[in-house]
Amino acid sequence: MRLSSLARAVAAVALSAAVTACSSNSSTTTTTSGSSGAPAAAGQTIKIGVDLPVSGADASIGIPTQNGAVLAVEQANQRGFAGGKFKLDTSLLDDAVQGKHDPAAGAQNVKTFIADSSVLAMIGPFNSNVAKSEIPLTNDAGLVQIAPSTTNDGLTIGDDAKKLRTAHPDVNTFFRVCTRDSRQGSALAQIAMQKLGYKSAFIIDDNETYGKGLADVFESAFKQLGGNVLGHEHTTANQQDFKALLTKAASLKPDVVFYGGTTSTGGGLVRKQMADAGLGKTPYLGGDGISDDEFETVAGDSANGAYMTVAAPDAAKLPSAKAFIAAYKARFKSDVGPYSANAYTAANIEIAAMEKAINDAGGKMPTRADVLKYVAATKDFDSPIGKVGFDANGDTTSPILTLLEVVGGKKVTVEVITLKS
């Protein structure tokens, strides 16, 4: 389909199907898209569950990620999903509690998906500690999930991953289209030492699954490259005052302060409070957890000069993403987020698997196992973020990072980095 036709089709969908982007926790919001806008008859609907943080401090990155999945579903209905035999729907749930992603809320949302027999796949979650609470449930139920942004290594490899799959140790239901932290953390260490010239670092993490895991990898890789780690401290849940910690860091005079965690767990506040501790001119470096727009809002002018990676390519730099970006802007009247294209890709992989499974079933409702089989077999899937496939662990075979810098209050792309799979 040509871009102009795609944009018109998506605009038409926008008139017929409104999406509630910010749902309250543990409540379901669904969208059924089609030329008529009429709901599908009972028994003719297949759902994709979407679990992301779309309220509070995580909303600025969660909502555009959710939008990517919604767009994929709307487009599938427009082009006649499964030859028109079924309507595709989304069940949108929020895993944020009191403004922050919450593992217990994510687990409850997954239970809601599992209880609905029409949900044959899910997208999410966004955060690694939430994924850790969800994977045992989806493994037990055989419900495939593709995460757009969870990067912790223990979700897919090693003993930690095995512990999450005790119900069916030989079955993997969890996949991701982003790279993992052993690659992201190592790349950040190389960026710090070789690109930016930092020889010493003070490390802070939020002591969560993602933040601590990323910080630990960065520390190890930075040391291996000859860097000097002057200290590694952990924050506590809901901490707001980092003066004592930053005063300690300032006394050691690091070349850079590295933060492992998210904006909602303190990443923006740490950067903002560095100036009061005498670290106003000290560079700041982190991973994709501080890649949301909320980081600039919280850190204010102090955000400028901060560097962070995103575990995804910058879609605006990819010819393969032009049609997606145009369609997204036409539908949502806003720019894409860092993980919008990832969620769109994840949803389309599941949609393709569903259509194959429906064909195998002779046009009847497929099983979750049927859909899982085709997702696991994904190779060289054409998408806005390039050709995507999964290895035996569920990791992407096309790991890519984007290095960003905050300049003039906005993030700009410094470099897109292709990693070894």
mmCIF file of C-alpha atoms in Angstrom, residues 47-398:
data_model
loop_
_atom_site.group_PDB
_atom_site.id
_atom_site.type_symbol
_atom_site.label_atom_id
_atom_site.label_comp_id
_atom_site.label_asym_id
_atom_site.label_seq_id
_atom_site.Cartn_x
_atom_site.Cartn_y
_atom_site.Cartn_z
ATOM 1 C CA LYS A 47 -7.902 -10.206 21.334
ATOM 2 C CA ILE A 48 -4.352 -9.104 21.984
ATOM 3 C CA GLY A 49 -3.776 -8.102 25.586
ATOM 4 C CA VAL A 50 -1.568 -5.055 26.097
ATOM 5 C CA ASP A 51 -0.029 -4.493 29.532
ATOM 6 C CA LEU A 52 1.990 -1.285 29.915
ATOM 7 C CA PRO A 53 2.360 1.580 32.416
ATOM 8 C CA VAL A 54 0.104 4.292 30.987
ATOM 9 C CA SER A 55 -0.483 6.530 34.005
ATOM 10 C CA GLY A 56 1.682 8.583 36.323
ATOM 11 C CA ALA A 57 5.392 9.155 35.739
ATOM 12 C CA ASP A 58 5.661 6.258 33.271
ATOM 13 C CA ALA A 59 2.811 7.470 31.042
ATOM 14 C CA SER A 60 4.951 9.643 28.777
ATOM 15 C CA ILE A 61 6.678 6.538 27.454
ATOM 16 C CA GLY A 62 3.961 3.952 28.124
ATOM 17 C CA ILE A 63 1.199 5.651 26.137
ATOM 18 C CA PRO A 64 3.121 6.015 22.847
ATOM 19 C CA THR A 65 4.259 2.409 23.234
ATOM 20 C CA GLN A 66 0.653 1.301 23.675
ATOM 21 C CA ASN A 67 -0.337 3.395 20.660
ATOM 22 C CA GLY A 68 2.052 1.403 18.481
ATOM 23 C CA ALA A 69 0.253 -1.840 19.325
ATOM 24 C CA VAL A 70 -3.172 -0.250 18.862
ATOM 25 C CA LEU A 71 -2.208 1.046 15.423
ATOM 26 C CA ALA A 72 -1.121 -2.422 14.291
ATOM 27 C CA VAL A 73 -4.477 -3.893 15.323
ATOM 28 C CA GLU A 74 -6.468 -1.125 13.650
ATOM 29 C CA GLN A 75 -4.565 -1.546 10.408
ATOM 30 C CA ALA A 76 -5.032 -5.331 10.496
ATOM 31 C CA ASN A 77 -8.791 -4.868 10.696
ATOM 32 C CA GLN A 78 -8.730 -2.307 7.915
ATOM 33 C CA ARG A 79 -7.023 -4.679 5.527
ATOM 34 C CA GLY A 80 -9.301 -7.574 6.480
ATOM 35 C CA PHE A 81 -7.719 -9.556 9.307
ATOM 36 C CA ALA A 82 -7.808 -13.301 8.591
ATOM 37 C CA GLY A 83 -9.791 -12.714 5.413
ATOM 38 C CA GLY A 84 -12.564 -11.064 7.401
ATOM 39 C CA LYS A 85 -13.343 -14.261 9.345
ATOM 40 C CA PHE A 86 -12.512 -12.571 12.658
ATOM 41 C CA LYS A 87 -12.246 -9.111 14.135
ATOM 42 C CA LEU A 88 -9.100 -8.282 16.055
ATOM 43 C CA ASP A 89 -9.407 -6.389 19.320
ATOM 44 C CA THR A 90 -7.114 -5.037 22.042
ATOM 45 C CA SER A 91 -7.506 -5.373 25.780
ATOM 46 C CA LEU A 92 -5.526 -2.500 27.282
ATOM 47 C CA LEU A 93 -4.455 -2.646 30.921
ATOM 48 C CA ASP A 94 -2.322 -0.310 33.025
ATOM 49 C CA ASP A 95 0.321 -1.800 35.336
ATOM 50 C CA ALA A 96 1.173 1.494 37.070
ATOM 51 C CA VAL A 97 0.120 2.002 40.669
ATOM 52 C CA GLN A 98 0.429 5.427 42.273
ATOM 53 C CA GLY A 99 2.283 6.662 39.212
ATOM 54 C CA LYS A 100 4.849 3.879 38.908
ATOM 55 C CA HIS A 101 5.043 0.465 37.212
ATOM 56 C CA ASP A 102 4.113 -2.287 39.658
ATOM 57 C CA PRO A 103 4.890 -6.034 39.376
ATOM 58 C CA ALA A 104 1.808 -7.075 41.323
ATOM 59 C CA ALA A 105 -0.446 -5.023 39.054
ATOM 60 C CA GLY A 106 1.211 -6.543 36.000
ATOM 61 C CA ALA A 107 0.652 -10.046 37.328
ATOM 62 C CA GLN A 108 -3.010 -9.303 37.999
ATOM 63 C CA ASN A 109 -3.421 -7.914 34.490
ATOM 64 C CA VAL A 110 -1.951 -11.084 33.010
ATOM 65 C CA LYS A 111 -4.387 -13.165 35.062
ATOM 66 C CA THR A 112 -7.166 -11.095 33.502
ATOM 67 C CA PHE A 113 -5.840 -11.864 30.017
ATOM 68 C CA ILE A 114 -5.504 -15.565 30.793
ATOM 69 C CA ALA A 115 -9.079 -15.746 32.085
ATOM 70 C CA ASP A 116 -10.379 -14.367 28.758
ATOM 71 C CA SER A 117 -10.272 -17.229 26.251
ATOM 72 C CA SER A 118 -10.396 -14.781 23.332
ATOM 73 C CA VAL A 119 -6.981 -13.357 24.317
ATOM 74 C CA LEU A 120 -4.526 -15.400 22.250
ATOM 75 C CA ALA A 121 -1.407 -13.252 22.742
ATOM 76 C CA MET A 122 -0.169 -10.224 24.639
ATOM 77 C CA ILE A 123 2.174 -7.270 24.277
ATOM 78 C CA GLY A 124 4.229 -6.144 27.260
ATOM 79 C CA PRO A 125 5.243 -5.417 29.791
ATOM 80 C CA PHE A 126 7.479 -2.375 29.602
ATOM 81 C CA ASN A 127 9.593 -2.955 32.705
ATOM 82 C CA SER A 128 11.765 -5.941 33.601
ATOM 83 C CA ASN A 129 10.613 -6.330 37.206
ATOM 84 C CA VAL A 130 7.027 -6.485 35.945
ATOM 85 C CA ALA A 131 8.036 -9.115 33.375
ATOM 86 C CA LYS A 132 9.575 -11.169 36.165
ATOM 87 C CA SER A 133 6.162 -11.400 37.849
ATOM 88 C CA GLU A 134 4.333 -12.175 34.596
ATOM 89 C CA ILE A 135 6.455 -14.804 32.860
ATOM 90 C CA PRO A 136 5.599 -17.649 35.306
ATOM 91 C CA LEU A 137 1.914 -16.968 34.608
ATOM 92 C CA THR A 138 2.137 -16.835 30.823
ATOM 93 C CA ASN A 139 4.403 -19.899 30.829
ATOM 94 C CA ASP A 140 1.849 -21.844 32.852
ATOM 95 C CA ALA A 141 -1.026 -20.735 30.593
ATOM 96 C CA GLY A 142 0.844 -21.058 27.299
ATOM 97 C CA LEU A 143 0.051 -17.423 26.436
ATOM 98 C CA VAL A 144 2.666 -15.864 24.184
ATOM 99 C CA GLN A 145 3.910 -12.416 25.120
ATOM 100 C CA ILE A 146 6.271 -10.116 23.254
ATOM 101 C CA ALA A 147 7.866 -7.278 25.200
ATOM 102 C CA PRO A 148 8.910 -4.085 23.413
ATOM 103 C CA SER A 149 11.394 -2.836 26.010
ATOM 104 C CA THR A 150 12.283 -5.240 28.854
ATOM 105 C CA THR A 151 16.053 -5.671 28.797
ATOM 106 C CA ASN A 152 17.090 -7.647 31.898
ATOM 107 C CA ASP A 153 19.162 -10.707 30.942
ATOM 108 C CA GLY A 154 17.530 -12.953 33.517
ATOM 109 C CA LEU A 155 14.235 -12.883 31.662
ATOM 110 C CA THR A 156 15.580 -15.016 28.814
ATOM 111 C CA ILE A 157 18.934 -16.582 29.702
ATOM 112 C CA GLY A 158 20.642 -18.321 32.616
ATOM 113 C CA ASP A 159 19.341 -19.834 35.835
ATOM 114 C CA ASP A 160 17.099 -16.844 36.579
ATOM 115 C CA ALA A 161 15.209 -17.422 33.329
ATOM 116 C CA LYS A 162 14.823 -21.132 34.112
ATOM 117 C CA LYS A 163 13.292 -20.311 37.504
ATOM 118 C CA LEU A 164 10.595 -18.269 35.787
ATOM 119 C CA ARG A 165 9.498 -21.269 33.704
ATOM 120 C CA THR A 166 8.988 -24.032 36.274
ATOM 121 C CA ALA A 167 5.510 -24.983 35.009
ATOM 122 C CA HIS A 168 6.770 -25.851 31.532
ATOM 123 C CA PRO A 169 10.587 -25.690 31.537
ATOM 124 C CA ASP A 170 10.861 -26.690 27.892
ATOM 125 C CA VAL A 171 8.332 -24.116 26.659
ATOM 126 C CA ASN A 172 9.182 -20.454 26.150
ATOM 127 C CA THR A 173 6.292 -18.022 25.921
ATOM 128 C CA PHE A 174 8.301 -14.813 26.430
ATOM 129 C CA PHE A 175 9.944 -12.941 23.561
ATOM 130 C CA ARG A 176 11.320 -9.441 23.095
ATOM 131 C CA VAL A 177 12.120 -7.211 20.149
ATOM 132 C CA CYS A 178 14.641 -5.159 22.155
ATOM 133 C CA THR A 179 18.177 -6.130 23.105
ATOM 134 C CA ARG A 180 19.183 -7.212 26.621
ATOM 135 C CA ASP A 181 21.213 -5.437 29.306
ATOM 136 C CA SER A 182 24.430 -7.427 28.930
ATOM 137 C CA ARG A 183 24.659 -5.820 25.505
ATOM 138 C CA GLN A 184 23.258 -2.432 26.504
ATOM 139 C CA GLY A 185 25.427 -2.117 29.619
ATOM 140 C CA SER A 186 28.576 -3.143 27.761
ATOM 141 C CA ALA A 187 27.799 -0.682 24.973
ATOM 142 C CA LEU A 188 27.265 2.089 27.534
ATOM 143 C CA ALA A 189 30.664 1.355 29.049
ATOM 144 C CA GLN A 190 32.274 1.557 25.605
ATOM 145 C CA ILE A 191 30.440 4.808 24.911
ATOM 146 C CA ALA A 192 31.624 6.241 28.226
ATOM 147 C CA MET A 193 35.269 5.247 27.766
ATOM 148 C CA GLN A 194 35.884 5.274 24.037
ATOM 149 C CA LYS A 195 33.433 7.814 22.650
ATOM 150 C CA LEU A 196 33.023 10.327 25.490
ATOM 151 C CA GLY A 197 36.439 9.856 27.139
ATOM 152 C CA TYR A 198 35.269 9.303 30.723
ATOM 153 C CA LYS A 199 37.876 7.501 32.835
ATOM 154 C CA SER A 200 36.117 7.421 36.206
ATOM 155 C CA ALA A 201 32.478 6.867 37.136
ATOM 156 C CA PHE A 202 30.220 6.985 40.168
ATOM 157 C CA ILE A 203 27.323 4.538 39.755
ATOM 158 C CA ILE A 204 23.829 4.834 41.213
ATOM 159 C CA ASP A 205 20.988 2.379 40.688
ATOM 160 C CA ASP A 206 17.394 2.033 41.901
ATOM 161 C CA ASN A 207 17.916 -1.535 43.191
ATOM 162 C CA GLU A 208 15.212 -2.889 40.860
ATOM 163 C CA THR A 209 15.551 -5.778 38.417
ATOM 164 C CA TYR A 210 16.309 -3.572 35.423
ATOM 165 C CA GLY A 211 18.239 -0.752 37.079
ATOM 166 C CA LYS A 212 20.581 -2.838 39.218
ATOM 167 C CA GLY A 213 21.125 -5.357 36.413
ATOM 168 C CA LEU A 214 22.114 -2.636 33.952
ATOM 169 C CA ALA A 215 24.350 -0.874 36.482
ATOM 170 C CA ASP A 216 26.136 -4.109 37.375
ATOM 171 C CA VAL A 217 26.880 -4.843 33.715
ATOM 172 C CA PHE A 218 28.082 -1.286 33.151
ATOM 173 C CA GLU A 219 30.379 -1.495 36.180
ATOM 174 C CA SER A 220 31.953 -4.763 35.099
ATOM 175 C CA ALA A 221 32.451 -3.675 31.494
ATOM 176 C CA PHE A 222 33.754 -0.228 32.491
ATOM 177 C CA LYS A 223 36.382 -1.815 34.738
ATOM 178 C CA GLN A 224 37.396 -4.284 32.036
ATOM 179 C CA LEU A 225 37.999 -1.349 29.691
ATOM 180 C CA GLY A 226 40.304 0.255 32.264
ATOM 181 C CA GLY A 227 37.787 2.608 33.864
ATOM 182 C CA ASN A 228 37.823 3.483 37.553
ATOM 183 C CA VAL A 229 34.552 2.940 39.453
ATOM 184 C CA LEU A 230 34.692 5.306 42.424
ATOM 185 C CA GLY A 231 31.520 4.041 44.060
ATOM 186 C CA HIS A 232 28.279 2.142 43.453
ATOM 187 C CA GLU A 233 25.268 3.090 45.555
ATOM 188 C CA HIS A 234 21.626 1.955 45.586
ATOM 189 C CA THR A 235 18.581 4.146 46.188
ATOM 190 C CA THR A 236 15.466 3.078 48.073
ATOM 191 C CA ALA A 237 11.893 2.835 46.860
ATOM 192 C CA ASN A 238 10.148 6.238 46.607
ATOM 193 C CA GLN A 239 13.307 8.111 47.623
ATOM 194 C CA GLN A 240 13.074 11.816 46.792
ATOM 195 C CA ASP A 241 16.175 13.343 48.435
ATOM 196 C CA PHE A 242 19.557 12.280 47.051
ATOM 197 C CA LYS A 243 21.683 15.027 48.642
ATOM 198 C CA ALA A 244 23.778 12.772 50.909
ATOM 199 C CA LEU A 245 24.456 10.280 48.140
ATOM 200 C CA LEU A 246 25.385 12.988 45.617
ATOM 201 C CA THR A 247 27.561 14.836 48.148
ATOM 202 C CA LYS A 248 29.542 11.621 48.558
ATOM 203 C CA ALA A 249 29.851 11.329 44.796
ATOM 204 C CA ALA A 250 30.993 14.945 44.466
ATOM 205 C CA SER A 251 33.796 14.388 46.964
ATOM 206 C CA LEU A 252 35.226 11.699 44.668
ATOM 207 C CA LYS A 253 35.186 13.943 41.575
ATOM 208 C CA PRO A 254 33.957 11.420 38.961
ATOM 209 C CA ASP A 255 34.138 12.108 35.233
ATOM 210 C CA VAL A 256 30.549 10.857 34.914
ATOM 211 C CA VAL A 257 27.618 9.808 37.088
ATOM 212 C CA PHE A 258 25.945 6.661 35.756
ATOM 213 C CA TYR A 259 22.321 5.944 36.668
ATOM 214 C CA GLY A 260 20.712 2.524 36.380
ATOM 215 C CA GLY A 261 16.949 2.780 36.626
ATOM 216 C CA THR A 262 13.992 4.724 35.328
ATOM 217 C CA THR A 263 12.783 8.289 35.569
ATOM 218 C CA SER A 264 9.936 7.166 37.812
ATOM 219 C CA THR A 265 12.395 5.602 40.288
ATOM 220 C CA GLY A 266 14.535 8.730 40.582
ATOM 221 C CA GLY A 267 16.483 9.129 37.353
ATOM 222 C CA GLY A 268 15.255 12.658 36.700
ATOM 223 C CA LEU A 269 15.501 13.819 40.315
ATOM 224 C CA VAL A 270 19.084 12.566 40.652
ATOM 225 C CA ARG A 271 20.094 14.617 37.634
ATOM 226 C CA LYS A 272 18.238 17.689 38.916
ATOM 227 C CA GLN A 273 19.805 17.503 42.382
ATOM 228 C CA MET A 274 23.356 17.022 41.122
ATOM 229 C CA ALA A 275 23.830 20.787 40.776
ATOM 230 C CA ASP A 276 23.117 21.432 44.459
ATOM 231 C CA ALA A 277 25.748 18.840 45.384
ATOM 232 C CA GLY A 278 28.458 20.456 43.279
ATOM 233 C CA LEU A 279 28.022 18.107 40.322
ATOM 234 C CA GLY A 280 26.233 20.528 38.015
ATOM 235 C CA LYS A 281 28.903 20.279 35.319
ATOM 236 C CA THR A 282 29.491 16.539 35.706
ATOM 237 C CA PRO A 283 28.113 14.472 32.798
ATOM 238 C CA TYR A 284 25.211 12.074 33.359
ATOM 239 C CA LEU A 285 24.756 8.741 31.597
ATOM 240 C CA GLY A 286 22.038 6.094 31.718
ATOM 241 C CA GLY A 287 20.086 3.485 29.806
ATOM 242 C CA ASP A 288 16.653 3.406 28.227
ATOM 243 C CA GLY A 289 14.955 3.821 31.601
ATOM 244 C CA ILE A 290 15.503 7.575 31.361
ATOM 245 C CA SER A 291 14.624 7.863 27.680
ATOM 246 C CA ASP A 292 11.068 9.088 28.353
ATOM 247 C CA ASP A 293 9.919 12.708 28.022
ATOM 248 C CA GLU A 294 9.299 12.773 31.761
ATOM 249 C CA PHE A 295 13.066 12.867 32.288
ATOM 250 C CA GLU A 296 13.339 16.366 30.794
ATOM 251 C CA THR A 297 10.244 17.493 32.713
ATOM 252 C CA VAL A 298 11.627 16.353 36.074
ATOM 253 C CA ALA A 299 15.276 17.296 35.531
ATOM 254 C CA GLY A 300 14.467 20.683 33.984
ATOM 255 C CA ASP A 301 17.429 22.583 32.580
ATOM 256 C CA SER A 302 19.751 20.068 34.223
ATOM 257 C CA ALA A 303 18.609 17.485 31.674
ATOM 258 C CA ASN A 304 20.749 19.133 29.014
ATOM 259 C CA GLY A 305 23.970 17.270 28.336
ATOM 260 C CA ALA A 306 22.684 13.956 29.689
ATOM 261 C CA TYR A 307 23.241 10.871 27.554
ATOM 262 C CA MET A 308 21.121 7.728 27.434
ATOM 263 C CA THR A 309 20.599 4.710 25.210
ATOM 264 C CA VAL A 310 17.354 3.273 23.874
ATOM 265 C CA ALA A 311 17.140 -0.476 23.259
ATOM 266 C CA ALA A 312 15.635 0.162 19.847
ATOM 267 C CA PRO A 313 16.598 1.926 16.630
ATOM 268 C CA ASP A 314 15.617 5.540 16.050
ATOM 269 C CA ALA A 315 12.681 4.895 13.722
ATOM 270 C CA ALA A 316 13.052 8.335 12.151
ATOM 271 C CA LYS A 317 16.455 7.278 10.785
ATOM 272 C CA LEU A 318 15.134 4.131 9.071
ATOM 273 C CA PRO A 319 13.636 4.107 5.563
ATOM 274 C CA SER A 320 11.646 1.036 6.628
ATOM 275 C CA ALA A 321 9.793 3.115 9.232
ATOM 276 C CA LYS A 322 8.568 5.972 7.035
ATOM 277 C CA ALA A 323 5.100 4.526 6.397
ATOM 278 C CA PHE A 324 4.689 3.601 10.072
ATOM 279 C CA ILE A 325 5.674 7.074 11.273
ATOM 280 C CA ALA A 326 3.276 8.767 8.845
ATOM 281 C CA ALA A 327 0.436 6.457 9.887
ATOM 282 C CA TYR A 328 1.162 6.954 13.595
ATOM 283 C CA LYS A 329 1.170 10.746 13.304
ATOM 284 C CA ALA A 330 -2.060 10.701 11.298
ATOM 285 C CA ARG A 331 -3.776 8.482 13.875
ATOM 286 C CA PHE A 332 -2.526 9.959 17.154
ATOM 287 C CA LYS A 333 -1.580 13.529 16.146
ATOM 288 C CA SER A 334 1.764 13.203 17.905
ATOM 289 C CA ASP A 335 5.290 11.992 17.341
ATOM 290 C CA VAL A 336 6.242 8.365 17.909
ATOM 291 C CA GLY A 337 7.829 7.395 21.209
ATOM 292 C CA PRO A 338 11.111 5.494 21.642
ATOM 293 C CA TYR A 339 9.294 2.141 21.722
ATOM 294 C CA SER A 340 6.246 2.813 19.539
ATOM 295 C CA ALA A 341 7.789 1.027 16.550
ATOM 296 C CA ASN A 342 8.856 -1.880 18.773
ATOM 297 C CA ALA A 343 5.300 -2.387 20.051
ATOM 298 C CA TYR A 344 3.917 -2.033 16.526
ATOM 299 C CA THR A 345 6.368 -4.673 15.334
ATOM 300 C CA ALA A 346 5.557 -7.003 18.244
ATOM 301 C CA ALA A 347 1.830 -6.731 17.558
ATOM 302 C CA ASN A 348 2.286 -7.382 13.850
ATOM 303 C CA ILE A 349 4.355 -10.490 14.568
ATOM 304 C CA GLU A 350 1.510 -11.803 16.725
ATOM 305 C CA ILE A 351 -1.087 -10.849 14.117
ATOM 306 C CA ALA A 352 0.823 -12.725 11.400
ATOM 307 C CA ALA A 353 1.082 -15.759 13.686
ATOM 308 C CA MET A 354 -2.649 -15.641 14.367
ATOM 309 C CA GLU A 355 -3.502 -15.523 10.671
ATOM 310 C CA LYS A 356 -1.287 -18.543 9.984
ATOM 311 C CA ALA A 357 -2.858 -20.393 12.906
ATOM 312 C CA ILE A 358 -6.375 -19.568 11.670
ATOM 313 C CA ASN A 359 -5.463 -20.878 8.237
ATOM 314 C CA ASP A 360 -4.152 -24.122 9.786
ATOM 315 C CA ALA A 361 -7.416 -24.444 11.726
ATOM 316 C CA GLY A 362 -9.468 -24.205 8.561
ATOM 317 C CA GLY A 363 -10.766 -20.763 9.412
ATOM 318 C CA LYS A 364 -11.756 -21.677 12.963
ATOM 319 C CA MET A 365 -10.579 -20.137 16.220
ATOM 320 C CA PRO A 366 -6.963 -21.232 16.796
ATOM 321 C CA THR A 367 -5.456 -22.144 20.153
ATOM 322 C CA ARG A 368 -2.867 -20.203 22.120
ATOM 323 C CA ALA A 369 -0.415 -23.014 21.424
ATOM 324 C CA ASP A 370 -0.948 -22.567 17.683
ATOM 325 C CA VAL A 371 -0.156 -18.850 17.916
ATOM 326 C CA LEU A 372 2.868 -19.467 20.142
ATOM 327 C CA LYS A 373 4.278 -21.942 17.616
ATOM 328 C CA TYR A 374 4.325 -19.386 14.825
ATOM 329 C CA VAL A 375 5.673 -16.539 16.981
ATOM 330 C CA ALA A 376 8.573 -18.752 18.101
ATOM 331 C CA ALA A 377 9.367 -19.555 14.475
ATOM 332 C CA THR A 378 9.593 -15.887 13.452
ATOM 333 C CA LYS A 379 12.565 -15.125 11.210
ATOM 334 C CA ASP A 380 13.369 -12.127 9.008
ATOM 335 C CA PHE A 381 10.013 -10.497 9.701
ATOM 336 C CA ASP A 382 9.781 -7.215 7.774
ATOM 337 C CA SER A 383 9.010 -4.341 10.136
ATOM 338 C CA PRO A 384 9.663 -0.617 10.690
ATOM 339 C CA ILE A 385 12.702 -1.561 12.812
ATOM 340 C CA GLY A 386 14.138 -3.872 10.143
ATOM 341 C CA LYS A 387 14.042 -7.633 9.788
ATOM 342 C CA VAL A 388 13.203 -9.239 13.126
ATOM 343 C CA GLY A 389 13.502 -12.808 14.348
ATOM 344 C CA PHE A 390 13.844 -14.654 17.650
ATOM 345 C CA ASP A 391 16.515 -17.038 18.869
ATOM 346 C CA ALA A 392 15.846 -20.109 20.997
ATOM 347 C CA ASN A 393 15.734 -17.984 24.165
ATOM 348 C CA GLY A 394 13.213 -15.529 22.766
ATOM 349 C CA ASP A 395 15.744 -12.742 22.233
ATOM 350 C CA THR A 396 15.782 -10.655 19.077
ATOM 351 C CA THR A 397 18.275 -11.667 16.421
ATOM 352 C CA SER A 398 18.662 -7.991 15.416
#
